[in-house]
């Protein structure tokens, strides 16, 4: 694969990454790959669910059919899972539409488990032809601890159902989906957003919490 980005988050904007809204670069000596500087999003007490306070995005140019990504993530020790179970980490645009999301699934103080989420796909996958679906794992993101997240994703060729996604946490295969048609015509990956969306509607952050990312590496091929 060809290296696309190798972002240590020592400064932003940099290396093709552009931040938006409320974000920060925090100092964290426990960051496992490139301490001390990490990308941080803070969710203040009273924050309503449905989006994220801030984000950073990267345009994949040239576009690729296959991508690999590795990053380190940490939910704060007091992280309150949204009552919809949705605690998103990163989004991937395939054919110019947000179709693939990696997230931690869990509500309140319940365990946060690794999950692949597909949306707005043409069909296929392990859920027998639906246009959306979640693919679960028992592997947890432990609050207050860093975890290495890796993903290998392959878009479909033509109008075939031959796309796939595999998710790894700390070197262990967590979840996978195959037989996916993201979009007719063989769409390519073209945008990535570190946009840790906190759930949908109907919940509020009780105590200020944070989400941190240490280093992102991504490569791709066609």
mmCIF file of C-alpha atoms in Angstrom:
data_model
loop_
_atom_site.group_PDB
_atom_site.id
_atom_site.type_symbol
_atom_site.label_atom_id
_atom_site.label_comp_id
_atom_site.label_asym_id
_atom_site.label_seq_id
_atom_site.Cartn_x
_atom_site.Cartn_y
_atom_site.Cartn_z
ATOM 1 C CA UNK A 1 0.000 0.000 0.000
ATOM 2 C CA UNK A 2 0.978 3.626 -0.494
ATOM 3 C CA UNK A 3 1.221 5.835 2.600
ATOM 4 C CA UNK A 4 -1.524 8.464 2.615
ATOM 5 C CA UNK A 5 -1.036 10.233 5.954
ATOM 6 C CA UNK A 6 1.092 9.926 9.084
ATOM 7 C CA UNK A 7 -0.317 12.476 11.509
ATOM 8 C CA UNK A 8 1.228 12.851 15.025
ATOM 9 C CA UNK A 9 -1.078 15.736 16.030
ATOM 10 C CA UNK A 10 1.717 18.037 17.123
ATOM 11 C CA UNK A 11 0.082 20.891 15.199
ATOM 12 C CA UNK A 12 -3.105 21.540 13.241
ATOM 13 C CA UNK A 13 -3.871 22.208 10.472
ATOM 14 C CA UNK A 14 -1.004 20.114 9.114
ATOM 15 C CA UNK A 15 -0.217 17.266 6.723
ATOM 16 C CA UNK A 16 -3.548 17.650 4.964
ATOM 17 C CA UNK A 17 -5.645 17.527 8.175
ATOM 18 C CA UNK A 18 -7.993 20.436 8.876
ATOM 19 C CA UNK A 19 -9.744 20.894 12.244
ATOM 20 C CA UNK A 20 -13.130 22.528 12.727
ATOM 21 C CA UNK A 21 -15.195 23.994 15.559
ATOM 22 C CA UNK A 22 -14.123 23.251 19.168
ATOM 23 C CA UNK A 23 -10.987 21.127 19.373
ATOM 24 C CA UNK A 24 -7.610 21.092 21.050
ATOM 25 C CA UNK A 25 -4.142 19.599 21.181
ATOM 26 C CA UNK A 26 -3.656 18.264 24.700
ATOM 27 C CA UNK A 27 -0.513 17.053 26.432
ATOM 28 C CA UNK A 28 -0.684 13.376 27.399
ATOM 29 C CA UNK A 29 2.516 11.610 28.445
ATOM 30 C CA UNK A 30 0.689 8.261 28.373
ATOM 31 C CA UNK A 31 0.033 8.517 24.616
ATOM 32 C CA UNK A 32 1.426 5.221 23.297
ATOM 33 C CA UNK A 33 2.767 6.219 19.872
ATOM 34 C CA UNK A 34 3.815 9.868 19.728
ATOM 35 C CA UNK A 35 3.507 11.604 23.104
ATOM 36 C CA UNK A 36 2.943 14.150 24.399
ATOM 37 C CA UNK A 37 0.635 15.927 21.963
ATOM 38 C CA UNK A 38 -2.763 14.373 21.176
ATOM 39 C CA UNK A 39 -5.947 15.508 19.426
ATOM 40 C CA UNK A 40 -8.743 16.119 21.934
ATOM 41 C CA UNK A 41 -12.468 16.800 21.777
ATOM 42 C CA UNK A 42 -14.142 17.985 25.006
ATOM 43 C CA UNK A 43 -17.871 17.461 25.637
ATOM 44 C CA UNK A 44 -18.941 19.981 28.300
ATOM 45 C CA UNK A 45 -21.582 19.215 30.885
ATOM 46 C CA UNK A 46 -24.980 19.940 29.357
ATOM 47 C CA UNK A 47 -23.866 19.086 25.811
ATOM 48 C CA UNK A 48 -26.760 17.597 23.824
ATOM 49 C CA UNK A 49 -26.273 14.497 21.687
ATOM 50 C CA UNK A 50 -26.452 14.321 17.929
ATOM 51 C CA UNK A 51 -23.012 15.489 16.789
ATOM 52 C CA UNK A 52 -19.532 16.291 18.116
ATOM 53 C CA UNK A 53 -18.157 19.587 19.455
ATOM 54 C CA UNK A 54 -15.220 19.410 17.035
ATOM 55 C CA UNK A 55 -13.555 17.324 14.341
ATOM 56 C CA UNK A 56 -10.592 16.991 12.002
ATOM 57 C CA UNK A 57 -10.907 15.861 8.398
ATOM 58 C CA UNK A 58 -8.545 14.562 5.726
ATOM 59 C CA UNK A 59 -9.230 14.367 1.992
ATOM 60 C CA UNK A 60 -7.955 11.102 0.492
ATOM 61 C CA UNK A 61 -6.323 12.248 -2.727
ATOM 62 C CA UNK A 62 -5.853 10.304 -4.910
ATOM 63 C CA UNK A 63 -8.868 8.197 -4.011
ATOM 64 C CA UNK A 64 -8.326 4.525 -3.221
ATOM 65 C CA UNK A 65 -10.376 1.345 -3.351
ATOM 66 C CA UNK A 66 -8.609 -0.210 -0.350
ATOM 67 C CA UNK A 67 -7.441 1.552 2.785
ATOM 68 C CA UNK A 68 -5.680 0.627 5.996
ATOM 69 C CA UNK A 69 -5.764 2.861 9.065
ATOM 70 C CA UNK A 70 -4.105 2.650 12.464
ATOM 71 C CA UNK A 71 -4.697 5.036 15.360
ATOM 72 C CA UNK A 72 -4.768 5.144 19.147
ATOM 73 C CA UNK A 73 -7.902 6.283 20.974
ATOM 74 C CA UNK A 74 -8.963 6.956 24.550
ATOM 75 C CA UNK A 75 -12.390 7.639 26.032
ATOM 76 C CA UNK A 76 -12.045 9.601 29.287
ATOM 77 C CA UNK A 77 -12.376 7.619 32.518
ATOM 78 C CA UNK A 78 -15.761 9.225 33.218
ATOM 79 C CA UNK A 79 -17.125 8.734 29.686
ATOM 80 C CA UNK A 80 -20.918 8.602 29.625
ATOM 81 C CA UNK A 81 -22.131 6.445 26.771
ATOM 82 C CA UNK A 82 -25.020 7.973 24.845
ATOM 83 C CA UNK A 83 -28.340 6.284 25.563
ATOM 84 C CA UNK A 84 -28.583 5.301 21.879
ATOM 85 C CA UNK A 85 -25.381 3.217 22.446
ATOM 86 C CA UNK A 86 -23.654 5.299 19.737
ATOM 87 C CA UNK A 87 -20.214 6.762 20.572
ATOM 88 C CA UNK A 88 -18.566 7.290 17.183
ATOM 89 C CA UNK A 89 -14.826 7.497 16.567
ATOM 90 C CA UNK A 90 -14.162 7.984 12.856
ATOM 91 C CA UNK A 91 -16.164 8.262 9.603
ATOM 92 C CA UNK A 92 -15.216 7.233 6.063
ATOM 93 C CA UNK A 93 -16.718 8.637 2.865
ATOM 94 C CA UNK A 94 -17.016 6.082 0.046
ATOM 95 C CA UNK A 95 -18.177 7.546 -3.248
ATOM 96 C CA UNK A 96 -18.580 10.984 -1.594
ATOM 97 C CA UNK A 97 -21.092 9.728 1.021
ATOM 98 C CA UNK A 98 -20.517 8.894 4.700
ATOM 99 C CA UNK A 99 -21.011 5.122 4.557
ATOM 100 C CA UNK A 100 -18.655 3.586 7.135
ATOM 101 C CA UNK A 101 -18.209 4.426 10.828
ATOM 102 C CA UNK A 102 -16.150 2.878 13.619
ATOM 103 C CA UNK A 103 -17.572 3.395 17.088
ATOM 104 C CA UNK A 104 -17.814 2.259 20.685
ATOM 105 C CA UNK A 105 -21.236 0.816 21.528
ATOM 106 C CA UNK A 106 -22.529 1.369 25.055
ATOM 107 C CA UNK A 107 -24.806 3.504 27.219
ATOM 108 C CA UNK A 108 -24.061 5.282 30.492
ATOM 109 C CA UNK A 109 -21.333 3.447 32.414
ATOM 110 C CA UNK A 110 -21.918 0.139 30.575
ATOM 111 C CA UNK A 111 -18.969 -1.374 28.657
ATOM 112 C CA UNK A 112 -18.066 0.285 25.350
ATOM 113 C CA UNK A 113 -17.628 -2.421 22.715
ATOM 114 C CA UNK A 114 -16.035 -2.104 19.288
ATOM 115 C CA UNK A 115 -18.465 -1.849 16.390
ATOM 116 C CA UNK A 116 -18.541 -1.395 12.616
ATOM 117 C CA UNK A 117 -21.518 0.615 11.367
ATOM 118 C CA UNK A 118 -22.568 0.800 7.702
ATOM 119 C CA UNK A 119 -25.078 3.318 6.371
ATOM 120 C CA UNK A 120 -26.435 4.392 2.989
ATOM 121 C CA UNK A 121 -24.917 1.370 1.250
ATOM 122 C CA UNK A 122 -26.429 -0.175 -1.860
ATOM 123 C CA UNK A 123 -26.781 -3.555 -0.156
ATOM 124 C CA UNK A 124 -25.120 -6.757 0.880
ATOM 125 C CA UNK A 125 -23.132 -7.418 3.985
ATOM 126 C CA UNK A 126 -23.731 -10.004 6.650
ATOM 127 C CA UNK A 127 -27.217 -8.665 7.323
ATOM 128 C CA UNK A 128 -28.718 -10.005 4.110
ATOM 129 C CA UNK A 129 -29.115 -7.067 1.799
ATOM 130 C CA UNK A 130 -30.013 -4.135 4.044
ATOM 131 C CA UNK A 131 -28.790 -0.620 3.335
ATOM 132 C CA UNK A 132 -27.484 -0.208 6.917
ATOM 133 C CA UNK A 133 -26.278 -2.435 9.706
ATOM 134 C CA UNK A 134 -24.014 -2.776 12.739
ATOM 135 C CA UNK A 135 -21.412 -5.471 13.237
ATOM 136 C CA UNK A 136 -20.664 -6.060 16.886
ATOM 137 C CA UNK A 137 -17.746 -7.275 18.981
ATOM 138 C CA UNK A 138 -17.287 -8.257 22.636
ATOM 139 C CA UNK A 139 -13.933 -6.441 22.691
ATOM 140 C CA UNK A 140 -14.083 -3.376 24.909
ATOM 141 C CA UNK A 141 -12.692 0.128 24.840
ATOM 142 C CA UNK A 142 -11.849 0.489 28.524
ATOM 143 C CA UNK A 143 -12.462 4.018 29.737
ATOM 144 C CA UNK A 144 -9.318 5.921 30.660
ATOM 145 C CA UNK A 145 -7.063 3.557 28.682
ATOM 146 C CA UNK A 146 -5.439 3.880 25.283
ATOM 147 C CA UNK A 147 -6.402 1.329 22.623
ATOM 148 C CA UNK A 148 -4.907 0.709 19.196
ATOM 149 C CA UNK A 149 -7.574 0.635 16.485
ATOM 150 C CA UNK A 150 -6.825 -0.785 13.031
ATOM 151 C CA UNK A 151 -9.135 -1.193 10.074
ATOM 152 C CA UNK A 152 -8.795 -2.669 6.603
ATOM 153 C CA UNK A 153 -11.636 -1.704 4.249
ATOM 154 C CA UNK A 154 -12.163 -2.614 0.606
ATOM 155 C CA UNK A 155 -14.785 -1.004 -1.621
ATOM 156 C CA UNK A 156 -16.725 -3.014 -4.168
ATOM 157 C CA UNK A 157 -15.897 -3.395 -7.853
ATOM 158 C CA UNK A 158 -18.541 -2.470 -10.438
ATOM 159 C CA UNK A 159 -21.932 -3.364 -8.990
ATOM 160 C CA UNK A 160 -20.617 -6.435 -7.204
ATOM 161 C CA UNK A 161 -21.052 -7.302 -3.558
ATOM 162 C CA UNK A 162 -17.356 -7.814 -2.911
ATOM 163 C CA UNK A 163 -16.562 -5.009 -0.472
ATOM 164 C CA UNK A 164 -15.460 -5.733 3.085
ATOM 165 C CA UNK A 165 -14.430 -4.173 6.403
ATOM 166 C CA UNK A 166 -12.300 -5.719 9.153
ATOM 167 C CA UNK A 167 -11.770 -4.033 12.518
ATOM 168 C CA UNK A 168 -8.973 -4.828 14.990
ATOM 169 C CA UNK A 169 -8.526 -3.589 18.556
ATOM 170 C CA UNK A 170 -5.126 -4.001 20.217
ATOM 171 C CA UNK A 171 -4.116 -6.463 17.521
ATOM 172 C CA UNK A 172 -7.187 -8.711 17.911
ATOM 173 C CA UNK A 173 -9.818 -9.087 15.184
ATOM 174 C CA UNK A 174 -12.915 -7.468 16.672
ATOM 175 C CA UNK A 175 -15.534 -7.408 13.919
ATOM 176 C CA UNK A 176 -15.901 -7.928 10.199
ATOM 177 C CA UNK A 177 -18.362 -7.649 7.359
ATOM 178 C CA UNK A 178 -18.055 -8.980 3.809
ATOM 179 C CA UNK A 179 -20.149 -9.096 0.641
ATOM 180 C CA UNK A 180 -20.824 -5.349 0.686
ATOM 181 C CA UNK A 181 -21.873 -3.167 -2.233
ATOM 182 C CA UNK A 182 -21.213 0.344 -0.991
ATOM 183 C CA UNK A 183 -22.450 1.914 -4.229
ATOM 184 C CA UNK A 184 -22.898 0.820 -7.816
ATOM 185 C CA UNK A 185 -19.982 1.540 -10.104
ATOM 186 C CA UNK A 186 -17.040 0.787 -7.819
ATOM 187 C CA UNK A 187 -16.815 3.841 -5.522
ATOM 188 C CA UNK A 188 -13.538 4.884 -3.892
ATOM 189 C CA UNK A 189 -12.613 6.153 -0.427
ATOM 190 C CA UNK A 190 -12.256 9.914 -0.664
ATOM 191 C CA UNK A 191 -12.659 11.513 2.792
ATOM 192 C CA UNK A 192 -11.944 10.646 6.428
ATOM 193 C CA UNK A 193 -13.279 12.525 9.441
ATOM 194 C CA UNK A 194 -12.125 12.147 13.035
ATOM 195 C CA UNK A 195 -15.587 13.268 14.104
ATOM 196 C CA UNK A 196 -16.439 11.542 17.422
ATOM 197 C CA UNK A 197 -20.188 12.048 17.259
ATOM 198 C CA UNK A 198 -21.940 11.514 20.573
ATOM 199 C CA UNK A 199 -25.084 9.523 19.794
ATOM 200 C CA UNK A 200 -28.317 10.748 18.324
ATOM 201 C CA UNK A 201 -30.937 12.941 19.950
ATOM 202 C CA UNK A 202 -32.347 12.623 23.437
ATOM 203 C CA UNK A 203 -29.425 12.572 25.880
ATOM 204 C CA UNK A 204 -27.249 15.161 27.616
ATOM 205 C CA UNK A 205 -23.691 14.971 28.974
ATOM 206 C CA UNK A 206 -23.878 15.075 32.782
ATOM 207 C CA UNK A 207 -20.187 15.721 33.540
ATOM 208 C CA UNK A 208 -17.555 17.165 31.229
ATOM 209 C CA UNK A 209 -15.815 14.328 29.373
ATOM 210 C CA UNK A 210 -13.288 13.969 26.572
ATOM 211 C CA UNK A 211 -12.138 11.810 23.678
ATOM 212 C CA UNK A 212 -8.475 11.696 22.622
ATOM 213 C CA UNK A 213 -6.623 10.427 19.545
ATOM 214 C CA UNK A 214 -2.888 9.798 19.412
ATOM 215 C CA UNK A 215 -1.431 9.572 15.917
ATOM 216 C CA UNK A 216 -3.184 8.417 12.737
ATOM 217 C CA UNK A 217 -1.485 6.447 9.980
ATOM 218 C CA UNK A 218 -3.301 5.543 6.783
ATOM 219 C CA UNK A 219 -2.307 3.854 3.530
ATOM 220 C CA UNK A 220 -4.182 2.735 0.434
ATOM 221 C CA UNK A 221 -4.124 0.963 -2.905
ATOM 222 C CA UNK A 222 -6.350 0.243 -5.902
#
